[in-house]
Short mmCIF file of C-alpha atoms and ligand atoms in Angstrom, two decimals:
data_model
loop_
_atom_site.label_atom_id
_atom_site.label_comp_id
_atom_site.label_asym_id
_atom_site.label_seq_id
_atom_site.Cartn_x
_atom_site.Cartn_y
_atom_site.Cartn_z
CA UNK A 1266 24.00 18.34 -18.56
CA UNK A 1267 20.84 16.32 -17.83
CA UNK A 1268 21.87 13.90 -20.01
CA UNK A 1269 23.59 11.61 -17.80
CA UNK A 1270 21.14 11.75 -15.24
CA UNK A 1271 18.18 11.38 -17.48
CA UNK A 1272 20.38 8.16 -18.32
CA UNK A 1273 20.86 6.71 -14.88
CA UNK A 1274 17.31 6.86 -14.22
CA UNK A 1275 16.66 5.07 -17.45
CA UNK A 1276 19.03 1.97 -16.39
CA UNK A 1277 18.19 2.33 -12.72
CA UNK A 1278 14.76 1.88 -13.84
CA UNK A 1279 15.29 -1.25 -16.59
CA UNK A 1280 17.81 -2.49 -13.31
CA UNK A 1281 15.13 -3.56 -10.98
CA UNK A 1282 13.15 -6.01 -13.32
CA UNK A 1283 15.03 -9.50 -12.98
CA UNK A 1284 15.28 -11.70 -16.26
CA UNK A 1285 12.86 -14.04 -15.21
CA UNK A 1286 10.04 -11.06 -14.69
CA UNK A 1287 10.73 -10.15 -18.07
CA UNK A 1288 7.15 -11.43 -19.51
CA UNK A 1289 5.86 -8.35 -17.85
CA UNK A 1290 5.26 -5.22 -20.36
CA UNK A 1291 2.68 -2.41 -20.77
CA UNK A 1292 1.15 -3.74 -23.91
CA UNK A 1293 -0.21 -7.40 -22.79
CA UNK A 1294 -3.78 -7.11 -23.20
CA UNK A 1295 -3.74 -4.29 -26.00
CA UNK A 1296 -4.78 -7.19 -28.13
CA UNK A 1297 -6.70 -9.74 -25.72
CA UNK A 1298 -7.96 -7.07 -24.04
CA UNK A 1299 -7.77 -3.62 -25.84
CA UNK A 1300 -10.24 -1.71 -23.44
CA UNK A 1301 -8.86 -2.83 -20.41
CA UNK A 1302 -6.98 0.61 -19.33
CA UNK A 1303 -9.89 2.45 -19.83
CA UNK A 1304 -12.78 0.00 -18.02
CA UNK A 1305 -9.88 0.46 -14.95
CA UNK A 1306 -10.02 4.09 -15.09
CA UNK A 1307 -13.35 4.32 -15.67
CA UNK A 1308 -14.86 2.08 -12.50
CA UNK A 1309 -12.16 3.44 -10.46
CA UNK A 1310 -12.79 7.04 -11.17
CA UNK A 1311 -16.36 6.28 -10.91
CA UNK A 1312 -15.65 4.69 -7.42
CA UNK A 1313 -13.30 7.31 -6.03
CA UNK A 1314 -15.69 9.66 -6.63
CA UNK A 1315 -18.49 8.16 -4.56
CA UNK A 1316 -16.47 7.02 -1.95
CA UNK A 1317 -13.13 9.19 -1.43
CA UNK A 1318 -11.77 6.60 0.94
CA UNK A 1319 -11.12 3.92 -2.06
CA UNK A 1320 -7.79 5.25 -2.94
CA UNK A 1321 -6.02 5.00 0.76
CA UNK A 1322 -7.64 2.03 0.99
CA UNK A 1323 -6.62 0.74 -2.57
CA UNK A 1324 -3.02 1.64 -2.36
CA UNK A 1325 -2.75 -0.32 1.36
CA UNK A 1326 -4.80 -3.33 0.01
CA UNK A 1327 -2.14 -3.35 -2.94
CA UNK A 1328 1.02 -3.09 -0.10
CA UNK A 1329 -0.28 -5.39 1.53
CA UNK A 1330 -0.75 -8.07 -0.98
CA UNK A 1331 2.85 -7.56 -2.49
CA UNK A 1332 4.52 -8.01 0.93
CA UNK A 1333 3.08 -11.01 1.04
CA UNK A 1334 3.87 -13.64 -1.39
CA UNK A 1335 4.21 -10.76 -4.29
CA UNK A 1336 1.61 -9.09 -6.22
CA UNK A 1337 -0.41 -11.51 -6.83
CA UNK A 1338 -3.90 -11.28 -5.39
CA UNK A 1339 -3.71 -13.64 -3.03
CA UNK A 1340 -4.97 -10.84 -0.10
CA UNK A 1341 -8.40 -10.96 -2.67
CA UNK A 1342 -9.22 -14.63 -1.71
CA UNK A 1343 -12.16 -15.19 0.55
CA UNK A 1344 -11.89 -17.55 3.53
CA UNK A 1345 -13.59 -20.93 3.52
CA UNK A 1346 -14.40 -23.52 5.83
CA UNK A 1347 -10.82 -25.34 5.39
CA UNK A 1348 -8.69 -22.54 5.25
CA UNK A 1349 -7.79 -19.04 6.43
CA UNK A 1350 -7.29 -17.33 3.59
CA UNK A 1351 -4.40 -13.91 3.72
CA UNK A 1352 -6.90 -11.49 4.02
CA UNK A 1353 -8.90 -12.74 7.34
CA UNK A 1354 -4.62 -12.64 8.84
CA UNK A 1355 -5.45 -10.69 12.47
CA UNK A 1356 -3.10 -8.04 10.75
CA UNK A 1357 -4.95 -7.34 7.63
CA UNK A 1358 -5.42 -4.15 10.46
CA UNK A 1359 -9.16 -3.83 8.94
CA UNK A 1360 -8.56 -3.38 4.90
CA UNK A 1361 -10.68 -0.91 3.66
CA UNK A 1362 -13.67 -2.85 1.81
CA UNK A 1363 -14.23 -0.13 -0.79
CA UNK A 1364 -10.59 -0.86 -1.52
CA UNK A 1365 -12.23 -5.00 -2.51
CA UNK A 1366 -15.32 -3.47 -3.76
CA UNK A 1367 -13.15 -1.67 -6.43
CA UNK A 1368 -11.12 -4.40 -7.79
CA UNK A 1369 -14.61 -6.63 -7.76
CA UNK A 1370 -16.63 -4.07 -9.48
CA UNK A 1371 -13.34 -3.62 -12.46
CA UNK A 1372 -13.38 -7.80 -12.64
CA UNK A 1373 -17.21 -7.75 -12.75
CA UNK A 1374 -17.10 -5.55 -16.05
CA UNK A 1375 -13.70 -6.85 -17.34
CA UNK A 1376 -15.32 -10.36 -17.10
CA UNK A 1377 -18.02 -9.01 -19.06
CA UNK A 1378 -16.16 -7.26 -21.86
CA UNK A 1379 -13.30 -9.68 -22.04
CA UNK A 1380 -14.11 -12.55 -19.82
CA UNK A 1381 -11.21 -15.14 -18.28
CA UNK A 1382 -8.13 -12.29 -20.16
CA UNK A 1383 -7.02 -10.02 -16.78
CA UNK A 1384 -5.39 -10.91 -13.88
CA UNK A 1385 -7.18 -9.79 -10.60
CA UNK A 1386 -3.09 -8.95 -9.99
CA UNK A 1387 -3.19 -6.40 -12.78
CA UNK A 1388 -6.49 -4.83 -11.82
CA UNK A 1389 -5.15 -4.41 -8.36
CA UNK A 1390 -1.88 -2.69 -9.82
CA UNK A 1391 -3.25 -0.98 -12.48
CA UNK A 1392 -6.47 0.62 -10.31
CA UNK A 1393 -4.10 1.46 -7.51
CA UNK A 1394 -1.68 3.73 -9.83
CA UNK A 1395 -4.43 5.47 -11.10
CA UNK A 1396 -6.30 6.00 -7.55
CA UNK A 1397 -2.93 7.63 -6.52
CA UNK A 1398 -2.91 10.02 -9.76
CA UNK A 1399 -6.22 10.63 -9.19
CA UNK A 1400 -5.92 11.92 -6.00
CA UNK A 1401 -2.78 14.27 -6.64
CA UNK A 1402 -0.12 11.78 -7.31
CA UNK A 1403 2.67 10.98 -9.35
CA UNK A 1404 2.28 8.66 -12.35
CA UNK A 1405 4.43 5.80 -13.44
CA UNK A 1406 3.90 2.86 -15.96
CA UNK A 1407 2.72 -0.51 -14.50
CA UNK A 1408 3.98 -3.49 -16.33
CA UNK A 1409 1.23 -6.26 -17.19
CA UNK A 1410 0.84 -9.69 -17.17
CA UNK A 1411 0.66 -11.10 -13.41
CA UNK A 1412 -1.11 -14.32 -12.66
CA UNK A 1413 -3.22 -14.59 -9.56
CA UNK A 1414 -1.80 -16.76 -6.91
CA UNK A 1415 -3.30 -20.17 -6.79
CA UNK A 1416 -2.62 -20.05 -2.88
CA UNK A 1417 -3.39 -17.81 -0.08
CA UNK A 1418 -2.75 -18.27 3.90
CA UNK A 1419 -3.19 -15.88 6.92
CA UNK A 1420 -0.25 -17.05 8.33
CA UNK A 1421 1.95 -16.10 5.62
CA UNK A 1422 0.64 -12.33 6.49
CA UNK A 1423 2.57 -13.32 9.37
CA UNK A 1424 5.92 -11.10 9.56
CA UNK A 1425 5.52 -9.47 6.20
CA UNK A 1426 3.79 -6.76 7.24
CA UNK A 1427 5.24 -4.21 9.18
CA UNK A 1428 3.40 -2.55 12.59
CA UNK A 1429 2.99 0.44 13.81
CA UNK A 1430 4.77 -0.73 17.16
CA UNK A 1431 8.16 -1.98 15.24
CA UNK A 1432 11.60 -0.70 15.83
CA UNK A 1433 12.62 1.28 12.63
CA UNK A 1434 15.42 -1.76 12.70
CA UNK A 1435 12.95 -4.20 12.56
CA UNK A 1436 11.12 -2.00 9.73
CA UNK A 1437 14.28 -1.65 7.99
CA UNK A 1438 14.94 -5.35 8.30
CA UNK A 1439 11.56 -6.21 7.01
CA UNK A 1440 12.04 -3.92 3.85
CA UNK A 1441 15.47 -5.31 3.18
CA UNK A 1442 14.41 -8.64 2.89
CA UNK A 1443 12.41 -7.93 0.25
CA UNK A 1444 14.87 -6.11 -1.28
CA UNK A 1445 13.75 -2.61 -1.01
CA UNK A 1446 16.44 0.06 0.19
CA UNK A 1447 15.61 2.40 3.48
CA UNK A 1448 15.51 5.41 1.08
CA UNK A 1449 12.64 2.94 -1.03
CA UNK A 1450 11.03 2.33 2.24
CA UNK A 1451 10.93 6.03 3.35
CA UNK A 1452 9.42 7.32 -0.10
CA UNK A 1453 6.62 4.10 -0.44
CA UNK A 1454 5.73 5.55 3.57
CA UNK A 1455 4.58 8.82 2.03
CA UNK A 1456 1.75 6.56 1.14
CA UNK A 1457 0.35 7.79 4.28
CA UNK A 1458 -0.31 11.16 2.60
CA UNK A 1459 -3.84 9.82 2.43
CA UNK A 1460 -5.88 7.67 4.17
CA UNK A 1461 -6.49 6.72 8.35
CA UNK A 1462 -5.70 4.82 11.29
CA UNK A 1463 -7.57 3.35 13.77
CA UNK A 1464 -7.54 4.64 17.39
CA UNK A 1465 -5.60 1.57 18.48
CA UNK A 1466 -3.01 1.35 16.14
CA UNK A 1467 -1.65 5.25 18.14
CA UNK A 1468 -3.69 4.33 21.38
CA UNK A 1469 -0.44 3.30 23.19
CA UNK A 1470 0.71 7.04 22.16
CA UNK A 1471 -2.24 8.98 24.36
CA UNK A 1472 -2.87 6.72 27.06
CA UNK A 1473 -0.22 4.55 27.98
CA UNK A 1474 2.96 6.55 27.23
CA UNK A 1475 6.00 5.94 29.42
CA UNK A 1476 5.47 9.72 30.86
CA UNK A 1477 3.52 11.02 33.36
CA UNK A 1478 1.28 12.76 31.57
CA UNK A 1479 0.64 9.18 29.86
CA UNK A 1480 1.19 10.98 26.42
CA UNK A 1481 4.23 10.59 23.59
CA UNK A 1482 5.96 14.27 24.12
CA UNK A 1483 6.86 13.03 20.45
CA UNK A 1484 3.41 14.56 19.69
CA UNK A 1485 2.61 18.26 18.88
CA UNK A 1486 0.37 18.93 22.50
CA UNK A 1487 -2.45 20.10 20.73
CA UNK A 1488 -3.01 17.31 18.35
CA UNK A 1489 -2.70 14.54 21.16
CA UNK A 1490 -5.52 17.00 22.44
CA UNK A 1491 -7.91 16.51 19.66
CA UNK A 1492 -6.62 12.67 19.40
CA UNK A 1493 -7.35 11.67 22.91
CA UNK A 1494 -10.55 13.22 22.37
CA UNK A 1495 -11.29 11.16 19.12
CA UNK A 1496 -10.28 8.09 20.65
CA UNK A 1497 -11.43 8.71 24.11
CA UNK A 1498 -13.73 5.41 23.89
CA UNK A 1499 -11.73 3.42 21.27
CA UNK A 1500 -11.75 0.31 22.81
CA UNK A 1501 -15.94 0.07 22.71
CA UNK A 1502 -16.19 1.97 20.09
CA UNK A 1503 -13.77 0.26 17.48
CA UNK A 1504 -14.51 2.34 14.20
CA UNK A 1505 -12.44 5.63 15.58
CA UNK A 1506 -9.90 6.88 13.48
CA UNK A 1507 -8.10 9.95 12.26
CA UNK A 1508 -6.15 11.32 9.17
CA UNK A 1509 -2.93 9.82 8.83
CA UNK A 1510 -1.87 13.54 7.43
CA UNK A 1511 -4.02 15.51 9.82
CA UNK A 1512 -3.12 18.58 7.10
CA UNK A 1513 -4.07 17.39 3.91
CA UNK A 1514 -5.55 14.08 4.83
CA UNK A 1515 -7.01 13.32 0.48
CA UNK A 1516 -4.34 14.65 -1.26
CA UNK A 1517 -1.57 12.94 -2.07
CA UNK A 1518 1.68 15.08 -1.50
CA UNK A 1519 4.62 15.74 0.86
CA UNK A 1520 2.53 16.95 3.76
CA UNK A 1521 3.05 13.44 5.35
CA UNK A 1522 6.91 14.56 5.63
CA UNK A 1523 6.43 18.56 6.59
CA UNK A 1524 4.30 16.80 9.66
CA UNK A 1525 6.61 14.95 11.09
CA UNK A 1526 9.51 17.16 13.02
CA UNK A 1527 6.18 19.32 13.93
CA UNK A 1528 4.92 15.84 16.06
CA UNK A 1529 1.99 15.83 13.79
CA UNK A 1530 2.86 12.04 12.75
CA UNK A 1531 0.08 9.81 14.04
CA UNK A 1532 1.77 6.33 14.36
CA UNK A 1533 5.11 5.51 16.42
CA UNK A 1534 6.76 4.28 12.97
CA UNK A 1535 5.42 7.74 11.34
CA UNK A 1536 7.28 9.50 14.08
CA UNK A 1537 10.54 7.23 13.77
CA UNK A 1538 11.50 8.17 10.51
CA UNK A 1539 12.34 11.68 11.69
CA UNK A 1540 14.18 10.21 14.40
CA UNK A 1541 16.66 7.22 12.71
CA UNK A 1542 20.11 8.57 11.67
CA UNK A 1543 19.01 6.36 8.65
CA UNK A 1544 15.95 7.79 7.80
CA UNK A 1545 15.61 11.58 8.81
CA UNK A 1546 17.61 12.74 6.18
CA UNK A 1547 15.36 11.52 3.55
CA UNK A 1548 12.12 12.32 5.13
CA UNK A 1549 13.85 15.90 5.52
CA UNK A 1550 14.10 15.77 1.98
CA UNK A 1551 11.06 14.78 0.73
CA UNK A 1552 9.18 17.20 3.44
CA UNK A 1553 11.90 19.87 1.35
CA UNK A 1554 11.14 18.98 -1.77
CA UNK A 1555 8.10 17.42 -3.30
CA UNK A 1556 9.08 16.75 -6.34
CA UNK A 1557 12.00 14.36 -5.10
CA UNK A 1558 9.36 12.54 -3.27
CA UNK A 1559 7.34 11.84 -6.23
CA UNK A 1560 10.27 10.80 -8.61
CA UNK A 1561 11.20 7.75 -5.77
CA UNK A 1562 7.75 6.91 -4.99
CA UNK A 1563 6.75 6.39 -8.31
CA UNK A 1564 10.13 4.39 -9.00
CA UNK A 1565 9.69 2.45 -5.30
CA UNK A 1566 6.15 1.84 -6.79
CA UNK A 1567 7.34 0.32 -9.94
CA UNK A 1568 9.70 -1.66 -8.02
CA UNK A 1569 7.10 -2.97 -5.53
CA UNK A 1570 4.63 -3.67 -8.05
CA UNK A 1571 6.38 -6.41 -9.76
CA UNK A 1572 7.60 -7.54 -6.61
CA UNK A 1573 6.86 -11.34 -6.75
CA UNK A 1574 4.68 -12.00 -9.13
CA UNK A 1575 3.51 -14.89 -10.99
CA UNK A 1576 4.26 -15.81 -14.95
CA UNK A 1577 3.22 -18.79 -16.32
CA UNK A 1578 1.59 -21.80 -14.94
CA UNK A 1579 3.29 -20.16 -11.42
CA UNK A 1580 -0.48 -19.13 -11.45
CA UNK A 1581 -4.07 -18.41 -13.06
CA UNK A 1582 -6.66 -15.34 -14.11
CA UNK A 1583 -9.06 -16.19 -11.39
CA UNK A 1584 -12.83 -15.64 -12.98
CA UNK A 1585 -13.66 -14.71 -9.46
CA UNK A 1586 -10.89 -11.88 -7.23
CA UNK A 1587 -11.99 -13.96 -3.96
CA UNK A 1588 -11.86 -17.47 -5.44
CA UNK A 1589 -9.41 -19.90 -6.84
CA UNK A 1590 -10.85 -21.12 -9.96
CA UNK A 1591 -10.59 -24.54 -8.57
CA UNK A 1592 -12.96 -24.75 -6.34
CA UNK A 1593 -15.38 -22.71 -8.57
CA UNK A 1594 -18.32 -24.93 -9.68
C1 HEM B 2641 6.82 1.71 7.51
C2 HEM B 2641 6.01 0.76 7.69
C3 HEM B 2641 4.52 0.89 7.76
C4 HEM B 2641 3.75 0.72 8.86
C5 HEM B 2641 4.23 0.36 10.26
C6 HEM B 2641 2.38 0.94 8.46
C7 HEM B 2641 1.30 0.84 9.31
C8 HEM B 2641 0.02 1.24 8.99
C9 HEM B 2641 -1.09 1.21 9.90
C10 HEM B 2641 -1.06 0.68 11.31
C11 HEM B 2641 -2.16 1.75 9.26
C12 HEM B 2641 -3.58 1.93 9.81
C13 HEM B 2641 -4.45 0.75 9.49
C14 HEM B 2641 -5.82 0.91 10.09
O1 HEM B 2641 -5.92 1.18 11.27
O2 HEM B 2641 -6.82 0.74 9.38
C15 HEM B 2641 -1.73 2.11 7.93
C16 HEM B 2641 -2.53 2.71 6.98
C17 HEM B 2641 -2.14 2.93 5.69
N1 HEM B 2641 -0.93 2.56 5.14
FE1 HEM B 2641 0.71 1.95 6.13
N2 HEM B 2641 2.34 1.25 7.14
C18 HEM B 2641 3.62 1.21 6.66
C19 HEM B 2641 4.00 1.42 5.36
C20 HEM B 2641 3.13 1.68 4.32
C21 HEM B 2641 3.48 1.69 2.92
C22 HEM B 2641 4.87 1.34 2.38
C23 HEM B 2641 2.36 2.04 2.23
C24 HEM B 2641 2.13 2.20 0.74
C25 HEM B 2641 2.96 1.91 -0.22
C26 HEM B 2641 1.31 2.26 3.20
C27 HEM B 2641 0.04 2.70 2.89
C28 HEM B 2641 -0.95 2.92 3.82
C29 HEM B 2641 -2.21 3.58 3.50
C30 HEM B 2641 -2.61 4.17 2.16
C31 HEM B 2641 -2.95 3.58 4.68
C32 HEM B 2641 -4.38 4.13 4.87
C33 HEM B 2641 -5.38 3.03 4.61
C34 HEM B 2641 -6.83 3.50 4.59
O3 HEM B 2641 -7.10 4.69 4.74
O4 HEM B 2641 -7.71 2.63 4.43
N3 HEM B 2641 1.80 2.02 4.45
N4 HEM B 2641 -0.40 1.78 7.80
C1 NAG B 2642 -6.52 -25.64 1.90
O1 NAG B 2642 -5.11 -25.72 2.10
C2 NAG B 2642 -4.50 -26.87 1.52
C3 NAG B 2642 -3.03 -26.84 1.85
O2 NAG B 2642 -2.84 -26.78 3.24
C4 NAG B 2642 -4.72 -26.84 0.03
O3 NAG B 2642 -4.12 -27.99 -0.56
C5 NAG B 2642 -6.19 -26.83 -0.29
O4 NAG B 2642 -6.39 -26.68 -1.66
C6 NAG B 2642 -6.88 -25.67 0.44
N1 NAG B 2642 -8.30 -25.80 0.26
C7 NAG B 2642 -9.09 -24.82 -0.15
C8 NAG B 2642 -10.51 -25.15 -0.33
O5 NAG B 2642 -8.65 -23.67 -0.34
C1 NAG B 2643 -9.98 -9.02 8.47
O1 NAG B 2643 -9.91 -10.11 9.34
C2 NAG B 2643 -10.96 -10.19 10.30
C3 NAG B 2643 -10.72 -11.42 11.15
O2 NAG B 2643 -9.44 -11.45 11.66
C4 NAG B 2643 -12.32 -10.27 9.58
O3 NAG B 2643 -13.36 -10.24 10.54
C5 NAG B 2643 -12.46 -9.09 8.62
O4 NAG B 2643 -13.64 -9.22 7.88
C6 NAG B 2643 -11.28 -9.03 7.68
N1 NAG B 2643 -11.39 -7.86 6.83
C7 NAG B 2643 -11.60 -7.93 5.52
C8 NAG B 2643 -11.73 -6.64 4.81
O5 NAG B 2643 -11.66 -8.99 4.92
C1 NAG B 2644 2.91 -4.93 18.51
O1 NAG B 2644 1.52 -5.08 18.59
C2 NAG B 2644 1.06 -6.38 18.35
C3 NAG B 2644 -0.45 -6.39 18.31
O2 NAG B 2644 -1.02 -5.28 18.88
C4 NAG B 2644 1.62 -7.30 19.44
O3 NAG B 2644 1.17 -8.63 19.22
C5 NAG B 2644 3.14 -7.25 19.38
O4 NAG B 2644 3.67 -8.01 20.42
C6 NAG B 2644 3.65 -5.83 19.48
N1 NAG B 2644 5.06 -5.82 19.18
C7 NAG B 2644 5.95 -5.11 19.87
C8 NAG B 2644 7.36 -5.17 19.40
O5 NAG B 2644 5.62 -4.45 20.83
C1 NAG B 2645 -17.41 -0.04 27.31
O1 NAG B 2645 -18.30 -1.11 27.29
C2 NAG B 2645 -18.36 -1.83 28.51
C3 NAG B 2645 -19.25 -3.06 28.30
O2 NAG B 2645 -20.33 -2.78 27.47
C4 NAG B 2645 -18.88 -0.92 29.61
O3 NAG B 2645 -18.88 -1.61 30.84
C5 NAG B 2645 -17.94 0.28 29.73
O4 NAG B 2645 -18.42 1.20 30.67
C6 NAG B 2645 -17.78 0.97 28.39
N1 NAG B 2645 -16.76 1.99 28.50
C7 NAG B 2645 -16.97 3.23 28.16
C8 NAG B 2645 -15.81 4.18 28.34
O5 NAG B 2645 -18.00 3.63 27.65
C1 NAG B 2646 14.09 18.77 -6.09
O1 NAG B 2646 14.35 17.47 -6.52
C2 NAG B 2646 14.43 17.36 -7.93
C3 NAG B 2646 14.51 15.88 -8.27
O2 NAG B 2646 15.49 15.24 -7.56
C4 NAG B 2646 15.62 18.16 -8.41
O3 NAG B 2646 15.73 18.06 -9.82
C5 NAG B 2646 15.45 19.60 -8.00
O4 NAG B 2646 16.60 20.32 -8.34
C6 NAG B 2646 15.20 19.71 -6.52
N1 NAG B 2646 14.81 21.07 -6.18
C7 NAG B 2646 15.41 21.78 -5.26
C8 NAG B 2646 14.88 23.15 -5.01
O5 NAG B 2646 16.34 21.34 -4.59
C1 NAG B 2647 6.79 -16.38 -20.21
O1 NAG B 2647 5.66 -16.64 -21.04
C2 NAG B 2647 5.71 -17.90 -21.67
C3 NAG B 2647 4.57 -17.99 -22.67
O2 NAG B 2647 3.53 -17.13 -22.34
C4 NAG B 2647 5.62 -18.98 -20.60
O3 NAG B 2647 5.63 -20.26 -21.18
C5 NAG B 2647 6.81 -18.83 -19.66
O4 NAG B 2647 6.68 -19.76 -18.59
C6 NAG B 2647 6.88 -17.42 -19.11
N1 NAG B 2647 8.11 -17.24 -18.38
C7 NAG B 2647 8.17 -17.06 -17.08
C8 NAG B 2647 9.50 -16.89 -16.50
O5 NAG B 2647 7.18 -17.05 -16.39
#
């Protein structure tokens, strides 16, 4: 009997890649580029190892550049005097610069081995998918082929990205317009199974609650203990921060779920999922069953990573991650 659903996964799977995507496959640099899997694995294992932040920060800088635009690498372009480029948006909520040094470091010896072939698009995929199986993750295949964007504007960061303060209808909202179902949205959330938060993304949540005691009774007492503590002097001190899974805060699993009816979620959205009609059913699940979790994220991943690219002349392999090859001299 696991035919059928060993089937449905199959088309549900071949479902989400539109037509006009369909230049994307595994194989596209096995011959321009035959070594380009392994130089990937190889700086990003390297990297992960010396800095155990890179994956979090990896998998957000990849989220983030997808819900803007698509996956295209435009939240890799640098600033310059005319322009504010996606990445300097107020919102890019401090993105983790391990997560840049990564991609840069995978360019600098792709460029080397291969030079003007990959996509800073498909490092930025590929490296994130094997960050998050690195770190305890499921894995899933990433389709290649992406162009880097030959555009990139703060203000398009503007309302594609969702905050910690939104509604869960306004998160909801945000998802569906980029096509990605609340169940989609609930799984690709278990992405905070790793990484941080800064004090003042939860700072409303410990000091300024609507309660007398000032503090969310949303959280677990004892953890809005230790957070006021952390974040006691946020606002001078800017770098605070704590585990977005306070349990297992480098290994990527369903911990982020199991937290959440126990108030151990750190942000107001974290907490919201276990409250929505919508939504607490599927973090139940997930926080049930782990392997559930990992089947959706990895197909919400999929999904997400060829969300919006660029085929074609719809863009270029940039020579340089932070700089259009235009105004390269
Ligand atoms: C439901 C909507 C979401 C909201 C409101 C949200 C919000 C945030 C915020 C405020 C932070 C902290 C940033 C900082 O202070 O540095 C964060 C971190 C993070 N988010 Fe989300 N996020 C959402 C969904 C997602 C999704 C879908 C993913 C992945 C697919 C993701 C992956 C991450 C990761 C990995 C971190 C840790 C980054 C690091 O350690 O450097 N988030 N998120
Ligand atoms: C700045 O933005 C304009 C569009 O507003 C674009 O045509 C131009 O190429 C950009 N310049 C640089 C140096 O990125
Ligand atoms: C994010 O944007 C701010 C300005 O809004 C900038 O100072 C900071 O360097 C940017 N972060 C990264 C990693 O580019
Ligand atoms: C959420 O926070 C941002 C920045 O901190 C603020 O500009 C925005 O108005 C807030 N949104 C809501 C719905 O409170
Ligand atoms: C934060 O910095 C300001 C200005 O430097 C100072 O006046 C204030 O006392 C500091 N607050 C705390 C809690 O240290
Ligand atoms: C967990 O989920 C997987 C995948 O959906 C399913 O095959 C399995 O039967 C579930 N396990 C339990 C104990 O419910
Ligand atoms: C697919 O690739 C061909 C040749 O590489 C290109 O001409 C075409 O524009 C691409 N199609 C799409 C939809 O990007």
């Amino acid at each position: 009997m696991a035919h059928p659903l060993v089937l449905l996964l199959f088309l549900s799977s071949l479902s989400i890649i539109p037509p006009s995507q369909s230049n994307l496959t595994t194989s596209y640099y096995q011959k321009s580029c035959p070594n380009f899997e392994h130089i990937v694995q190889e700086t990003v294992t390297d990297k992960q190892i010396n800095s155990p932040t890179t994956a979090a920060g990896t998998l957000r800088l990849f989220f983030h550049d997808c819900m803007v635009e698509g996956c295209d690498a435009s939240v890799l372009v640098s600033s310059n005097s005319f322009n504010k480029s996606e990445r300097d948006a107020d919102i890019n909520h401090s993105l983790s610069g391990d997560a840049f040094d990564v991609i840069i470091r995978a360019k600098t010896a792709l460029e080397l081995d291969c030079p003007g072939i990959v996509s800073c698009a498909d490092i930025l995929a590929l490296a994130t998918r094997d960050l998050i199986t690195m770190v305890g993750g499921p894995f899933y295949k990433v389709l290649l082929g992406r162009k880097d964007s030959l555009v990139s504007f703060a203000s398009h960061a503007d309302g594609n990205l969702p905050r910690s303060n939104m509604t869960m209808n306004q998160i909801i909202r945000l998802f569906k317009t980029k096509g990605f179902t609340v169940q989609e949205m609930v799984a690709l959330t278990g992405g905070h199974t790793i990484g941080f938060s800064h004090c003042k993304e939860f700072a409303d949540r410990l000091f300024h609650y609507r309660a007398k005691s000032g503090i969310d009774p949303a959280y677990n007492p004892k953890f809005a203990e230790g957070l006021k503590n952390v974040c006691a002097n946020y606002r001078n001190n800017t770098g605070m921060s704590a585990f977005n899974d306070v349990m297992t805060p480098s290994k990527f699993d369903n911990m982020y779920y199991q937290n959440l009816p126990r108030g151990l979620g750190l942000l107001a959205s974290d907490h919201a999922m276990v409250v929505d009609r919508r939504t607490k059913p599927i973090a139940e699940l997930y926080a049930r069953n782990q392997t559930a979790f990992f089947e959706d994220f990895a197909r919400a991943m999929e999904k997400l990573s060829i969300y919006g690219i660029k085929t074609g002349r719809m863009g270029e392999v940039r020579h340089r991650c932070d700089m259009f090859n235009s105004i390269q001299t």
